[in-house]
Amino acid sequence: MDPGDLFGAGPRAVSLAAGADVTGFRNAVRRLVAGDVPPERVVWSVGEAPGLFGATDESGETPPLALPRGVADLVTRVVPHRDPERYALLYTLVWRVLHGERRLLEVSSDPLVHRLERMAKAIARDLHKMHAFLRFRLVEGEGPERFVAWFEPDHHILQAAAPFFVGRFRSLHWTILTPEGSALWDTAALTFGPPGRREDAPTSDGFEAGWRDYYESTFNPARTNLAAMRAEMPKKYWRNMPETAAIPGLVRAAASRTDSMIERAPQKPIKRDPVRAVAAMADQAPESLDALNAIIRRSEPLVPGATQAVLGEGRVGAAIAFVGEQPGDHEDRQGRPFVGPAGQLLSKAMAEAGLVRGDAYLTNAVKHFKFEERGKRRIHQNPTAGEVSHYRWWLERELDFVAPRLVVALGATAVLALAGRAIPVTRARGPAEFGKGYAGFITVHPSYLLRLPDGAKDEAYAAFVQDLRRVGELATRLAA
C-alpha cells in the first residue's frame, strides 16, 4: 500500500539523485502524470532517503509524454540549477501544459514561466563562464601527456559542459575536477567520476609563461575598464587563470602607457613589397610530399571534431589522380581515403573499367571529416565554399608533387576545389580544363550512386564505369 493512502489523497515523495538528474526527473514525471498526481501532492527531495511518505513506485513501464519541444528543452536547461525548488517548478509547468495550457511558454509574463526562464539564463551564463575560464594544465612527469583542470561552477553543469571540451580538445587526454564530480576524456570515451580537490590539479605548467607574455603584449591600456573586466571575469575564477597575475601591474601602468602612446609621434605605415612577400612564402613552402603531409597532419581541422587528417594515398608520378570531396566516417577512423562504402564502390567500378587502384593516386579536396552527431552516429555534412578554399592550397601543392597526367574530379566539391568555381557536374561531365598544367575529367562522386533509389542505381553505375573507361583511355593517349 502506498504510505500516502494513510492520509487519503496524501503527498507522494520523489527522491532524485544529487546534481542534475534529468533522467530521474523525466521518469518520475511520467509516473506522476500516469497516476494523475497534481503538483501540490508531490514532495521532491534530492540525494536523500525517502521520508515520512515513502517514495514513488518506480516499477513498471510508463509511456512518454507528448510535450511541446520548448517545454522539454526548458526542462533540460533548468534541471542543472541549484535552486532546491527546481523540480517542483518544472513539474508544475508540465502539469499545467498537459491540463489545458498548451502554449504556456508563450506567456512570458506568467510568474512561473518568468522564473524558469531566469533560471535557464543563469545556467547558460554558468556554461559560458566554464567554457571561457577553465584552464587545462599539463601534468608533468607522469608518462603519457595528460591535462587536468580545476573549476567551481555555480550550478550542476559538469555533464552539460563536458561535451564542449570533447569537441575542442578531442585528441588530448584530459580531466576536469569540480567539488561535485569529475569528467575524464581519454580520446575515445567520456566518463564521469567522483568529486576532486583543487590540490589534485597542477597550479602551473610550462605553457603559461608564454601565454602570459602574449596576454601582456595584446593588452590595450587605452581601453582599460575595471568594471567591465570584473563583470566579464568574476574574481572567483582568477586563481585558475594565468593571465590574472599580470592584470594588476598592467592596470597600474595603463595611464602612463596611454600618455606615452598619445605623445609618441605618428609614424607612416610600413609598406610591404608583395613580390618579396610571395617569394618569402615560396621559400617556406614544403619541398616534398612527405613534408607537406607532415604540415597537414599537424594542422587542426577547420571545423572541430575530426579524429585526424586523412592524407592522399598512392605513388608520386601516378598517371591518374582522383580527387573526392572529404573523408567520411570510416576514413576519419582509419586515416585512409576511400575505404568506406563509397570507396569500395569506386574500387569496384575501377576494376570493371580496367583501372588498377594501386596505380592511381587518391585524395580529397578537404582533409578533415565534417559531421553532425545524431545519437551514436556521425552524419556527414557538406563542406562550405569557404572550407574548400581553406584547404585548396594544400590540394594544389599535393598535385604539384604527385604530377599526374590526368586529374579526375569526383563530384561538385572536387570541381570547385580544382576549378576555383562551381560547375554543374551533370552539364560538364567528361574531359575538362582546370588550368593547372594537367588534363582534367569531371564525373560524379560514388557516394551519389549510393543515395540513388534502386531503380536508377544500375543505370547510373553503368554510366560511372563508362566514365572511368574514358579516363583510362584519355590517360593512355596523354602518355603517348
CSV table of N, CA, C and O in Angstrom, one decimal, residues 8 52 124 175 202 236 252 299 323 335 348 368 387 402 418 451 477:
chain,number,residue,atom,x,y,z
A,8,GLY,N,-5.4,9.5,2.8
A,8,GLY,CA,-6.3,9.7,1.7
A,8,GLY,C,-5.5,10.1,0.5
A,8,GLY,O,-4.5,9.4,0.1
A,52,LEU,N,8.9,10.5,5.4
A,52,LEU,CA,7.7,10.0,6.0
A,52,LEU,C,6.7,9.4,5.0
A,52,LEU,O,6.1,8.4,5.3
A,124,ALA,N,22.9,29.1,-18.6
A,124,ALA,CA,23.6,29.5,-19.8
A,124,ALA,C,24.8,30.3,-19.5
A,124,ALA,O,25.9,30.2,-20.1
A,175,THR,N,41.2,15.8,-17.8
A,175,THR,CA,40.3,15.6,-16.7
A,175,THR,C,39.9,16.9,-16.2
A,175,THR,O,40.7,17.8,-16.0
A,202,PRO,N,47.3,20.6,-11.3
A,202,PRO,CA,48.6,21.4,-11.3
A,202,PRO,C,48.2,22.9,-11.1
A,202,PRO,O,47.2,23.4,-11.6
A,236,LYS,N,36.1,35.0,-8.6
A,236,LYS,CA,36.2,33.6,-8.2
A,236,LYS,C,37.0,32.7,-9.1
A,236,LYS,O,37.5,31.7,-8.7
A,252,ARG,N,47.9,49.2,-13.3
A,252,ARG,CA,48.7,50.3,-12.7
A,252,ARG,C,49.4,51.1,-13.7
A,252,ARG,O,49.6,52.4,-13.6
A,299,SER,N,48.1,20.1,-38.5
A,299,SER,CA,47.1,21.2,-38.5
A,299,SER,C,45.8,20.8,-37.9
A,299,SER,O,45.3,19.6,-38.1
A,323,VAL,N,40.3,13.0,-57.1
A,323,VAL,CA,40.1,13.9,-56.1
A,323,VAL,C,38.6,13.8,-55.7
A,323,VAL,O,37.7,14.1,-56.5
A,335,GLY,N,42.1,6.8,-41.1
A,335,GLY,CA,43.2,7.6,-41.6
A,335,GLY,C,43.6,7.4,-43.0
A,335,GLY,O,44.7,7.7,-43.4
A,348,LYS,N,35.4,-1.0,-57.0
A,348,LYS,CA,34.7,-2.0,-57.9
A,348,LYS,C,34.6,-1.4,-59.3
A,348,LYS,O,34.9,-2.1,-60.3
A,368,HIS,N,39.8,17.0,-43.6
A,368,HIS,CA,39.2,16.5,-42.3
A,368,HIS,C,37.7,16.3,-42.5
A,368,HIS,O,37.0,16.9,-43.3
A,387,GLU,N,35.3,26.6,-46.6
A,387,GLU,CA,36.2,25.5,-46.1
A,387,GLU,C,37.0,24.8,-47.3
A,387,GLU,O,38.1,24.5,-47.1
A,402,VAL,N,52.7,15.2,-56.8
A,402,VAL,CA,52.3,13.9,-57.5
A,402,VAL,C,52.5,14.0,-59.0
A,402,VAL,O,53.0,13.0,-59.6
A,418,LEU,N,39.2,22.3,-57.7
A,418,LEU,CA,40.2,22.3,-58.8
A,418,LEU,C,40.0,23.4,-59.8
A,418,LEU,O,41.0,23.9,-60.3
A,451,ARG,N,23.2,7.0,-52.9
A,451,ARG,CA,22.0,7.6,-52.5
A,451,ARG,C,20.8,7.4,-53.4
A,451,ARG,O,19.7,7.8,-53.1
A,477,ARG,N,46.3,8.0,-73.9
A,477,ARG,CA,46.6,8.9,-75.0
A,477,ARG,C,47.6,10.0,-74.6
A,477,ARG,O,48.5,10.4,-75.3
